[in-house]
Every structure is written in C-alpha cells, then in structure tokens.
PDB file of C-alpha atoms and ligand atoms in Angstrom:
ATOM      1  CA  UNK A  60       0.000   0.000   0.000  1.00 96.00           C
ATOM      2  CA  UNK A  61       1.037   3.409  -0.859  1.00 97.00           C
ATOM      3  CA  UNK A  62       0.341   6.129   2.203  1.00 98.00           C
ATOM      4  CA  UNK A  63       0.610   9.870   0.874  1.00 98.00           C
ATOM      5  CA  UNK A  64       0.028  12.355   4.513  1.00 98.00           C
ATOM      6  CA  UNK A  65      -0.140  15.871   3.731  1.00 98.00           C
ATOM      7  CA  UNK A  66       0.374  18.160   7.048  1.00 98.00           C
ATOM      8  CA  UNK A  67       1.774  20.960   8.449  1.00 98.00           C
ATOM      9  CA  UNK A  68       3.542  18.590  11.221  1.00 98.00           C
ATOM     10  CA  UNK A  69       5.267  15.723   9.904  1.00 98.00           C
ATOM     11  CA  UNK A  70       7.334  15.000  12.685  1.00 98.00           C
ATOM     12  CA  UNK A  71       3.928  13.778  14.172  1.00 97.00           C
ATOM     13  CA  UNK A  72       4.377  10.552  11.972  1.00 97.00           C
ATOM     14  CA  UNK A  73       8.382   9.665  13.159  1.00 97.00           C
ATOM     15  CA  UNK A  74       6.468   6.866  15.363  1.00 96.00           C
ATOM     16  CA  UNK A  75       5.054   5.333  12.227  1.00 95.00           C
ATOM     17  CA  UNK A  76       8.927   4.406  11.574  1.00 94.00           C
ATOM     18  CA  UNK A  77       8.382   2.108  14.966  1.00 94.00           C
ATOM     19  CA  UNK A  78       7.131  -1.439  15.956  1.00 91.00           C
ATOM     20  CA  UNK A  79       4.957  -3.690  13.408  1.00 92.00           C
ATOM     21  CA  UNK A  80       4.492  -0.642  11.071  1.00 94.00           C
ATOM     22  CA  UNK A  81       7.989   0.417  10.742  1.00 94.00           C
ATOM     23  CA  UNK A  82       8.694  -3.904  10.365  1.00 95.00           C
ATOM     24  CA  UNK A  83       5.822  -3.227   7.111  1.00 95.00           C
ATOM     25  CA  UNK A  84       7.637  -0.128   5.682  1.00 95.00           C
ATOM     26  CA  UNK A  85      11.145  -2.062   5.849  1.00 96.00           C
ATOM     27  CA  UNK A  86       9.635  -5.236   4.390  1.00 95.00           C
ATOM     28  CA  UNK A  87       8.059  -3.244   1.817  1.00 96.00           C
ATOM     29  CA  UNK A  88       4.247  -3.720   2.343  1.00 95.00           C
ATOM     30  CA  UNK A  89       3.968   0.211   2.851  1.00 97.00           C
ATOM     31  CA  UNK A  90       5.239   2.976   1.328  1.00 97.00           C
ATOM     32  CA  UNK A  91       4.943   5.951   3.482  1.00 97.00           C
ATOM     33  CA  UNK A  92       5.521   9.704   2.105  1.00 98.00           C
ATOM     34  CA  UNK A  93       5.083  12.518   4.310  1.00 98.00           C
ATOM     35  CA  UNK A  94       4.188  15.825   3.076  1.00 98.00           C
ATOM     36  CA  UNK A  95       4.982  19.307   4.557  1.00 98.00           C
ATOM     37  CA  UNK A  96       1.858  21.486   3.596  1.00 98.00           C
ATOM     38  CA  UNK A  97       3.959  24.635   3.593  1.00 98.00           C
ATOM     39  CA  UNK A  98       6.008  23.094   0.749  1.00 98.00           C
ATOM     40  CA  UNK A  99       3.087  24.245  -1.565  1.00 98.00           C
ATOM     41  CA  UNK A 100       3.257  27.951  -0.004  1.00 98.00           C
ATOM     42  CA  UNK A 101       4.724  30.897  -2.041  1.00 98.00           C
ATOM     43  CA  UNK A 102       4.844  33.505   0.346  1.00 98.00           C
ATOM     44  CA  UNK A 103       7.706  34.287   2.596  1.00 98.00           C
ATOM     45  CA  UNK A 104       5.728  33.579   6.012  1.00 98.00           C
ATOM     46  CA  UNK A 105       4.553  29.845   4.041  1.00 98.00           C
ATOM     47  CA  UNK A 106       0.945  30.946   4.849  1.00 98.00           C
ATOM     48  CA  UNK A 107      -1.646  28.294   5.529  1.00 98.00           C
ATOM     49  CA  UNK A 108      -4.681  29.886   7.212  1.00 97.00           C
ATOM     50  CA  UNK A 109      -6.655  32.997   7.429  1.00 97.00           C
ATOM     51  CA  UNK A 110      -9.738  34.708   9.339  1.00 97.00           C
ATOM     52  CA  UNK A 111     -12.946  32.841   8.588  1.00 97.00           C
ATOM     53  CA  UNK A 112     -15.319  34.810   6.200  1.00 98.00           C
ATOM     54  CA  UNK A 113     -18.414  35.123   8.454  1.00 97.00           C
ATOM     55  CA  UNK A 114     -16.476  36.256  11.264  1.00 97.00           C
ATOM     56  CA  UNK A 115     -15.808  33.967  14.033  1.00 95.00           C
ATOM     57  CA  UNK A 116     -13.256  32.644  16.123  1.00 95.00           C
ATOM     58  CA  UNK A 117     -10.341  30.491  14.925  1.00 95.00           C
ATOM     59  CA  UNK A 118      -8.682  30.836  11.928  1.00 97.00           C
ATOM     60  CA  UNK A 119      -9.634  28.455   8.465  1.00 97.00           C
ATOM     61  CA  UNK A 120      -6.637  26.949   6.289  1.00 98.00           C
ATOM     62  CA  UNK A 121      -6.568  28.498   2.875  1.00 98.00           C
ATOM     63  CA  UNK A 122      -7.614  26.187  -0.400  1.00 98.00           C
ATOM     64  CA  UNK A 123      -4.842  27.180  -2.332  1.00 98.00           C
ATOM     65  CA  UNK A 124      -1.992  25.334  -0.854  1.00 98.00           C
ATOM     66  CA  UNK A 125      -4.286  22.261  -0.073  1.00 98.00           C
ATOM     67  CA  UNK A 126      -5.333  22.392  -4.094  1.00 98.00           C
ATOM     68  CA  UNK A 127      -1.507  22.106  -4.952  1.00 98.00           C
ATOM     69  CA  UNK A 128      -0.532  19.804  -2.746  1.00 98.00           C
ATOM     70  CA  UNK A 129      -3.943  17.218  -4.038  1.00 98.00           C
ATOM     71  CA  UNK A 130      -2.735  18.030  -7.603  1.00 98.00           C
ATOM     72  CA  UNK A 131       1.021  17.372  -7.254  1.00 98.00           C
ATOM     73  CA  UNK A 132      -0.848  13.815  -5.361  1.00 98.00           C
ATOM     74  CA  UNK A 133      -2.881  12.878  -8.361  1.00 97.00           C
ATOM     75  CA  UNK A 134      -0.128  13.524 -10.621  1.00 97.00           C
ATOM     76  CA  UNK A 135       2.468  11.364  -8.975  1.00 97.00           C
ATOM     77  CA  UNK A 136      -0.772   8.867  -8.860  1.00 96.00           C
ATOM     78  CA  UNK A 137      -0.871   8.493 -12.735  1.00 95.00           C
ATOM     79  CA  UNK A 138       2.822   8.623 -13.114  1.00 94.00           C
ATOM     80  CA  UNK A 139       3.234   5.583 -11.012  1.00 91.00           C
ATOM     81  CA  UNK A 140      -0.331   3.650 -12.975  1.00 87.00           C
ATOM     82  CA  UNK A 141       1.879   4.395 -16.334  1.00 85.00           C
ATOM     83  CA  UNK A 142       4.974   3.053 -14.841  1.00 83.00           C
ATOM     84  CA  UNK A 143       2.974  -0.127 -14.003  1.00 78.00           C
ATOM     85  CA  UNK A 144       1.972  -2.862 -15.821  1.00 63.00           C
ATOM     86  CA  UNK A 145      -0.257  -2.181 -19.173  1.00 58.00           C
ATOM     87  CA  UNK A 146      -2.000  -5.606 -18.491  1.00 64.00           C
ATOM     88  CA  UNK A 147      -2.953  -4.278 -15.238  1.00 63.00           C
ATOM     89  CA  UNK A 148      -6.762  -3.257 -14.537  1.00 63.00           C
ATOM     90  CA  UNK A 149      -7.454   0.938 -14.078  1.00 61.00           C
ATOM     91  CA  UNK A 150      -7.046   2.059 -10.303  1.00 70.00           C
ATOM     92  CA  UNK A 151     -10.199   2.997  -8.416  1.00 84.00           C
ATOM     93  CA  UNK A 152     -10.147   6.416  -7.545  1.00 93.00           C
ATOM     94  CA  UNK A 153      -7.588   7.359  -5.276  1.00 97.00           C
ATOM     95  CA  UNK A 154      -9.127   7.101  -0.951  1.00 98.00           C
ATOM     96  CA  UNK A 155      -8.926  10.590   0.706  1.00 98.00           C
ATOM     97  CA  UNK A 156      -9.519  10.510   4.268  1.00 98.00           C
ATOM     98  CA  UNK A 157     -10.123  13.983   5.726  1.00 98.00           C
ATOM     99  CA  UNK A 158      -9.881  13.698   9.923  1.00 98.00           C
ATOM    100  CA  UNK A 159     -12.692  15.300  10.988  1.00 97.00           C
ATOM    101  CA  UNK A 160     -14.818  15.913  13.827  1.00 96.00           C
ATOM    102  CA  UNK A 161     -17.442  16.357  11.796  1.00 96.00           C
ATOM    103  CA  UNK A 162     -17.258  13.140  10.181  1.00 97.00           C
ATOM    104  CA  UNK A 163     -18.116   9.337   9.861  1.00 98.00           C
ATOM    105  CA  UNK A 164     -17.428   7.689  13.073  1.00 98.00           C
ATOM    106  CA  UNK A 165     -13.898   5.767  12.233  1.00 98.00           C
ATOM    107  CA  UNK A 166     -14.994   1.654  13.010  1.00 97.00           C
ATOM    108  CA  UNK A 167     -13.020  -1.556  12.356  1.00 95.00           C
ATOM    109  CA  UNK A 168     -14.790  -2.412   9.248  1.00 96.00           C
ATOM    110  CA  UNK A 169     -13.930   1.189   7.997  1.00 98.00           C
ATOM    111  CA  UNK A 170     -10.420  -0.136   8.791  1.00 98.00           C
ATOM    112  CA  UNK A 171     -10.845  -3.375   7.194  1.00 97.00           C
ATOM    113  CA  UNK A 172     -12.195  -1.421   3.804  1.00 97.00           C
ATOM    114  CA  UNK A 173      -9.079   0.934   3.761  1.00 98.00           C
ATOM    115  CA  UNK A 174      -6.860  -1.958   4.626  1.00 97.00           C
ATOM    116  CA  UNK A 175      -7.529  -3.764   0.619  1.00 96.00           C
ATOM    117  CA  UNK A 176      -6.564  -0.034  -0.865  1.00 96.00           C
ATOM    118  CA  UNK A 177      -3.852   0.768  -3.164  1.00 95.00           C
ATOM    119  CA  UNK A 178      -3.255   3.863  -2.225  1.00 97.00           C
ATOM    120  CA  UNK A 179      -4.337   6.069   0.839  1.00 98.00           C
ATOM    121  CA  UNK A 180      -4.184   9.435   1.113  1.00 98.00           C
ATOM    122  CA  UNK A 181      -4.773  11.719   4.516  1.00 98.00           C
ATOM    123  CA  UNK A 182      -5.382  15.171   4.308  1.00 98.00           C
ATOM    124  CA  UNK A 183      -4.791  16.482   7.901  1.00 98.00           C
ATOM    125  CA  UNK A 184      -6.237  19.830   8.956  1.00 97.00           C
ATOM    126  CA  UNK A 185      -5.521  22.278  11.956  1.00 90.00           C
ATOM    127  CA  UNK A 186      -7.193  25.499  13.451  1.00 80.00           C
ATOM    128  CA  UNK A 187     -10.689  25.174  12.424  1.00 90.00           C
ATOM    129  CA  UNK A 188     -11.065  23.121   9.870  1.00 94.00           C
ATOM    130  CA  UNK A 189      -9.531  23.512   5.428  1.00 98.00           C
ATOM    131  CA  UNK A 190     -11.778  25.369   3.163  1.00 98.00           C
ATOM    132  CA  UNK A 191     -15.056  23.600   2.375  1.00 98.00           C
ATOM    133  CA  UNK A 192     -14.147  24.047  -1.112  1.00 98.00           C
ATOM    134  CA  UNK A 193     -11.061  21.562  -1.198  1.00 98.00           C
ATOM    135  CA  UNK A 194     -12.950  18.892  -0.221  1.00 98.00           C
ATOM    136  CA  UNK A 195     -15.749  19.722  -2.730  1.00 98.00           C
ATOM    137  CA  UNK A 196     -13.264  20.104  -5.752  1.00 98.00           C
ATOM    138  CA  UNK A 197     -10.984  16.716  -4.581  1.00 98.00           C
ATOM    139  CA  UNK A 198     -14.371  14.671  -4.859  1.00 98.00           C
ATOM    140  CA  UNK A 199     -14.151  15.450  -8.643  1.00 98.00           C
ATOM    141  CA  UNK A 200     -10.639  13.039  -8.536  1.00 98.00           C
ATOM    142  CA  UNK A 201     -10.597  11.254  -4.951  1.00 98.00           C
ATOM    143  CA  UNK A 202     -12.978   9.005  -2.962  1.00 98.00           C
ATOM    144  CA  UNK A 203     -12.899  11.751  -0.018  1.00 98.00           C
ATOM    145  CA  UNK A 204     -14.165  10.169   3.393  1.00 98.00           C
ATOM    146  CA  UNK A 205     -14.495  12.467   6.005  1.00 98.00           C
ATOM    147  CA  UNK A 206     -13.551  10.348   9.153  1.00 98.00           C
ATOM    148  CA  UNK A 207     -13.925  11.216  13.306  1.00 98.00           C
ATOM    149  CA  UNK A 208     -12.313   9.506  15.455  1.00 97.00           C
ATOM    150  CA  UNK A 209     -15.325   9.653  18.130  1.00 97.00           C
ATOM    151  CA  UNK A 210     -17.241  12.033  19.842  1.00 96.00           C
ATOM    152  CA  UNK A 211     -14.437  14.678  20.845  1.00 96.00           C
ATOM    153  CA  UNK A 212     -11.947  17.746  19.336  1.00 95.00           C
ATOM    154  CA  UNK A 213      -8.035  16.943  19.032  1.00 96.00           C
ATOM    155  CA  UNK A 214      -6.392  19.850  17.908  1.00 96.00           C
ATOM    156  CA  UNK A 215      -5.664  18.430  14.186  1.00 97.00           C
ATOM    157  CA  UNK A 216      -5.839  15.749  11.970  1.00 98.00           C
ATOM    158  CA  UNK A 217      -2.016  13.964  13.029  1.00 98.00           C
ATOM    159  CA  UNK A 218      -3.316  12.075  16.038  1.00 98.00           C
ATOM    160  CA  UNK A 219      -6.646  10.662  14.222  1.00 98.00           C
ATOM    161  CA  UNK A 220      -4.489   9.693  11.381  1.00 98.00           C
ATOM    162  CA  UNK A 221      -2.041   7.844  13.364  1.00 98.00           C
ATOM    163  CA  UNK A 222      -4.717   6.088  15.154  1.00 98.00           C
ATOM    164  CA  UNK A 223      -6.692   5.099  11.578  1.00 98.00           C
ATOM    165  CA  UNK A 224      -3.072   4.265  10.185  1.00 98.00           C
ATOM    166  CA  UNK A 225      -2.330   1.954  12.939  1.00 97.00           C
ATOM    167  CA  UNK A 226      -5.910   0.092  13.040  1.00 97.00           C
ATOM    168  CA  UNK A 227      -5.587  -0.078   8.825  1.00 97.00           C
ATOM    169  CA  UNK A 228      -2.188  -0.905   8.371  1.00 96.00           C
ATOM    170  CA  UNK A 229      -2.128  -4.346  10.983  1.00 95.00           C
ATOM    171  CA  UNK A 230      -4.998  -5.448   8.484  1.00 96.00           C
ATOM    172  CA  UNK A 231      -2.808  -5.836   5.636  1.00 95.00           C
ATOM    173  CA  UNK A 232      -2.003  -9.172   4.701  1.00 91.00           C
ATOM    174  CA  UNK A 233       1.329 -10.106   5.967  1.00 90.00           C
ATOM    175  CA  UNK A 234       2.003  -6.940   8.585  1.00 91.00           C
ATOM    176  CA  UNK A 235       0.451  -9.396  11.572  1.00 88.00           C
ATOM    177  CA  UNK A 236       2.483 -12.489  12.265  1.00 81.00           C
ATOM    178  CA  UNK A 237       0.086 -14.633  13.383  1.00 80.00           C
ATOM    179  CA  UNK A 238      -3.341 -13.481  11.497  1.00 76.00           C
ATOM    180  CA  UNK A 239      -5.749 -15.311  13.861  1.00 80.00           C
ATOM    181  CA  UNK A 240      -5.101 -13.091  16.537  1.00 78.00           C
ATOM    182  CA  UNK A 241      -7.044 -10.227  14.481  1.00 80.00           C
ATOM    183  CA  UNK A 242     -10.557 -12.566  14.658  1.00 74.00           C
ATOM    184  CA  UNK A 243     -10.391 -12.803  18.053  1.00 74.00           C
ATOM    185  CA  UNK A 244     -10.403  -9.245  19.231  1.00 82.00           C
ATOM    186  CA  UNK A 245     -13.017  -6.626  20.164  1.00 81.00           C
ATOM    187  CA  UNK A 246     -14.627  -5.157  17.237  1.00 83.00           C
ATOM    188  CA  UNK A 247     -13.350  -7.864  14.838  1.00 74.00           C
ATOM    189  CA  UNK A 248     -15.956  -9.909  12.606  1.00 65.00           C
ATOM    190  CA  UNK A 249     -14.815 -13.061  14.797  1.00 68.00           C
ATOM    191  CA  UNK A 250     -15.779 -11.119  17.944  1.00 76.00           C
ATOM    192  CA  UNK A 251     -19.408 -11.345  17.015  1.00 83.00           C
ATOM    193  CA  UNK A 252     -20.125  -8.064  18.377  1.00 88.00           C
ATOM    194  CA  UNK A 253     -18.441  -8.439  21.935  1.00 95.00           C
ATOM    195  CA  UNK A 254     -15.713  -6.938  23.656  1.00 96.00           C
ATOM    196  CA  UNK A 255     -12.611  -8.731  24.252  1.00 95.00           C
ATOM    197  CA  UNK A 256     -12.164 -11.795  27.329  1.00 97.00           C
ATOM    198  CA  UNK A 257      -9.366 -11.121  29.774  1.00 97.00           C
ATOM    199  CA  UNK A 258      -6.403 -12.498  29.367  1.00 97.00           C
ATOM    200  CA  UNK A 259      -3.324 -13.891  31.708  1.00 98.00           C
ATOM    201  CA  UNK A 260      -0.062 -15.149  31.542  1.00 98.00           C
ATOM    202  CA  UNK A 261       2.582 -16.907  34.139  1.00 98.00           C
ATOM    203  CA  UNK A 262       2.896 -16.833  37.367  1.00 98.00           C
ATOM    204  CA  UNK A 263      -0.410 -18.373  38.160  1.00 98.00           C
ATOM    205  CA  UNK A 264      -0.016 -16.424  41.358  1.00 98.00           C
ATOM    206  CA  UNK A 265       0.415 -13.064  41.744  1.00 98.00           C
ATOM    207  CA  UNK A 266       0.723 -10.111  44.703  1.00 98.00           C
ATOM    208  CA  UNK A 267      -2.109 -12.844  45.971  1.00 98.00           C
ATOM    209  CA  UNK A 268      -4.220 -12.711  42.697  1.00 98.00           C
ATOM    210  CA  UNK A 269      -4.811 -16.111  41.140  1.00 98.00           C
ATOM    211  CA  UNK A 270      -5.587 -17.033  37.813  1.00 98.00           C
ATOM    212  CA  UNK A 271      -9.001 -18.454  37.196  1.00 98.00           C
ATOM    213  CA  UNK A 272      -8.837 -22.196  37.717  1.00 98.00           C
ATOM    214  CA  UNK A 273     -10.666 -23.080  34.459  1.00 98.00           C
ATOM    215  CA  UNK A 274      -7.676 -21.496  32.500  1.00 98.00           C
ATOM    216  CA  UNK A 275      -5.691 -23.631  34.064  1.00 98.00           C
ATOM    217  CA  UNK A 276      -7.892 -26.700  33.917  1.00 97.00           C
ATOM    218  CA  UNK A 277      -6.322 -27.504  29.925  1.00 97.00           C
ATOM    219  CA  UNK A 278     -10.353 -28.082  29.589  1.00 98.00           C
ATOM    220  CA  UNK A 279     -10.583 -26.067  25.491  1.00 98.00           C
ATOM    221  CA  UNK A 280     -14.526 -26.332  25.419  1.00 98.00           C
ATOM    222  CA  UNK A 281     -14.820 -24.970  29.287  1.00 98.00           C
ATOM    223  CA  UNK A 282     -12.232 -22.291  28.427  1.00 98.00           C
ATOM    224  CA  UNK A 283     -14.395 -21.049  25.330  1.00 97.00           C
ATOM    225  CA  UNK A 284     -17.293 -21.109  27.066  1.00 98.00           C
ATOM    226  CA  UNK A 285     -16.204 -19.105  30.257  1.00 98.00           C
ATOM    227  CA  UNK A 286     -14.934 -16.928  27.476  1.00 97.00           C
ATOM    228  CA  UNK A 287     -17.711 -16.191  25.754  1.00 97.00           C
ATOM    229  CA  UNK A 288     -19.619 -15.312  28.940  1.00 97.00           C
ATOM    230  CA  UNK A 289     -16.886 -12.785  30.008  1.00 97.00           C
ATOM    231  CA  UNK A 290     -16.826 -11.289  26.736  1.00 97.00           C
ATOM    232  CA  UNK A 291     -20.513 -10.610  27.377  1.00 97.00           C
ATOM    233  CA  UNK A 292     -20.752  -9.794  31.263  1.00 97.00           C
ATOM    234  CA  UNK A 293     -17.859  -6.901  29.998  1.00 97.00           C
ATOM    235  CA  UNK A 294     -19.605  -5.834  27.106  1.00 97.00           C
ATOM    236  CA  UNK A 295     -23.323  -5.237  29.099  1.00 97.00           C
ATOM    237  CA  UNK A 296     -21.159  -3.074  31.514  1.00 98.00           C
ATOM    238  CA  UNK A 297     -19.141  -0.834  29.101  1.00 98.00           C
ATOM    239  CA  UNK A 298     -20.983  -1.577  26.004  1.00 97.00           C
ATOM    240  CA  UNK A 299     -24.492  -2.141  26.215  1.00 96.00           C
ATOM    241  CA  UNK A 300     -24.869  -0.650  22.890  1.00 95.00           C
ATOM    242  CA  UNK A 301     -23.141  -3.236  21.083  1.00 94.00           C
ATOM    243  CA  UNK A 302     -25.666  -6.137  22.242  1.00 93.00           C
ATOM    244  CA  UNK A 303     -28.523  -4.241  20.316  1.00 84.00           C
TER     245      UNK A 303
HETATM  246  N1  ADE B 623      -9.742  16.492  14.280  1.00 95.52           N
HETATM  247  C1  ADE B 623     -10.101  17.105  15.419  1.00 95.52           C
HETATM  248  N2  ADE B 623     -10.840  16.300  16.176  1.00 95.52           N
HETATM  249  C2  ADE B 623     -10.966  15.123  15.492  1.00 95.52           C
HETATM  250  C3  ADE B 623     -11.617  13.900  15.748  1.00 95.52           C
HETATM  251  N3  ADE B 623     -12.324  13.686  16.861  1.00 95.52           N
HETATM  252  N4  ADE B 623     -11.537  12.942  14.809  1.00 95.52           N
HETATM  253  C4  ADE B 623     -10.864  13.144  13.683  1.00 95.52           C
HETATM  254  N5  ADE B 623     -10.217  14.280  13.390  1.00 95.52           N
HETATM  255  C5  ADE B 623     -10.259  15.268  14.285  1.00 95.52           C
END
C-alpha cells in the first residue's frame, strides 16, 4: 500500500517508523511519504490559514496550498499507474480521508475497507477546519471520506491519522504475524459483536491474585465457554450498545 500524509507537522508521523508498522515499511508492504503542507506555499511567512469569512473565532486553512498539494498527489498517482503494468486493470479512484470531527465515526470495518486499498491518502487539517471548497473540488478526482475519530476535538488531523493508520495498516495481509489473533479481538468480525475476554499469563499467582482455575484446567470447550460469557458480562457493563 502506498500512504501519501499531507500536514503541516510531519514530525507527528516519526512513530510510524516504529514497531509492526515500521517492520511493514522495511519489508516493503507500505510505502509511506510525508508531506509538509507549507512546501506548496509561495509567500515568505509559508501561509496556511486565514480569518474565517463570516467572522468567528479560529482561523480556516486556505484552499490554495491544499489544491496544490492534491494536484502534485494525483499527478504522482498516474505517473506511477503508467509506470505499471499495461495488463494491469485501471485504479479505483484514489481514498482521501479527511480527519474530521465532523465526520463518519472511524470503526473496524472502515479499517478493514481501507486496509484492501492501493493507495491512501490523509489530508490532515488544523485550526478550524480547510476550506469547504477543497474537499468539494478533490471529490471530482478522490474518494474523499471524512472520518472522526469519536465524539471529541483533538487539535488536528495527526493524532486521528495515526490512530486510523495503525488500526488499517495491521490489516494488511502479511504486517500481523500470526493473522488469527485479528478474529479474536473486540470489534473484529470473529468477535461477534463483543468486547474482548481477559487475558493472563505466568505466574499463576500473583501479589495474591490467582488465575481463574478453568484457565488452568487444559479443559478447550470450558475455556471457550467461560470466554464467551466474560466477553458478554464486559460488554453489558461498558458496552451495552453493542448487544442491540
Ligand atoms: N480532528 C479534530 N478532532 C478530530 C476527531 N475527533 N476525529 C478526527 N479528526 C479530528
């Protein structure tokens, strides 16, 4: 998968050079390019924002830079389809995910959708939010999702992108070394619905805190089953939504 970010932060992605996703970039499963937004600035200050019009508080980030930036995207899009093999079928338009507040609430089967991509792009905004009119002129070219994160304000794009990035890019075949232990957690299609069992490891005994004799009984169909009914005592607690 190729991974285009555009920002005004990049060093907010170093971490993506860590753990299983930096292991992906090295084995070549992911290509990662990090753009500076101000790169597509002409002015000596590398403007990115202005006052709203409307008044308000907050400042909006200007279209032109963001227009530049998508164009110099799509353009190094088609270069590489004409580099590739002729046999090969057309792309699908290019995924832009815009982090958003305002958007679709981010879930594992979004994940699981971006995960098959060829190409993901994230468009990260700061202050209040890019001109309405970027996204409305990249839907002519990209597949623009407008993604939150859940029900709160971060102060940009960066840390919901790293989060999606993270929960996308363990999907891809390969990146996970063992791939059954992606059915088995919360929000996963083999979680039917449920939040994730506790789990334990040695010593059995611990600062005087055993662990359960069942898991320790070698019994597999007792050890599902007082599974599955942990799974849903913790879900009724801190999920009761997810049993509708
Ligand atoms: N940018 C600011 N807040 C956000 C959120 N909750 N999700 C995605 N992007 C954001």
């Amino acid at each position: 998968m190729r991974l285009d970010i555009v920002t005004i932060f990049p060093d907010y992605f170093a971490p993506l050079q860590l753990s299983l996703i930096g292991k992906a970039i090295s084995d070549g499963l992911l290509d990662v390019r990090v753009h500076d937004l101000r790169d597509w600035t002409h002015d000596r200050h590398r403007t990115v924002d202005d006052t709203p019009y409307g008044g308000g508080a907050g400042m909006v980030m200007k279209p032109e830079p963001w227009g530049e930036a998508l164009d110099e995207l799509l353009a190094s899009y088609r270069a590489s389809e004409a580099d590739a093999d002729s046999q090969s079928l057309p792309a699908a338009r290019p995924i832009l995910i815009v982090p958003s507040p305002a958007g679709h609430l981010f879930s594992q089967s979004m994940a699981a959708e971006f995960a098959v991509a060829q190409t993901l792009a994230f468009a990260c905004g700061r202050y209040e939010g890019i001109d309405r009119r970027v996204v409305e002129w990249a839907s002519g070219s990209f597949d623009v999702r407008e993604v939150s994160l859940g029900d709160y304000v971060l102060n940009g794009g960066e840390v919901a992108a790293l989060a999606m990035i993270e929960a996308i890019v363990r999907l891809i075949p390969g990146v996970i070394g063992n791939p059954e232990s992606l059915l088995e957690e919360s929000h996963s299609v083999g979680s039917q619905g449920l939040l994730e069992y506790p789990v334990y490891t040695k010593p059995a005994l611990w600062r005087g805190l055993r662990v359960p004799d069942v898991l320790l009984s070698g019994h597999h169909g007792r050890v599902e089953q007082w599974r599955r009914e942990r799974s849903r005592m913790i879900t009724e607690d801190r999920r009761p939504d997810l049993l509708q």
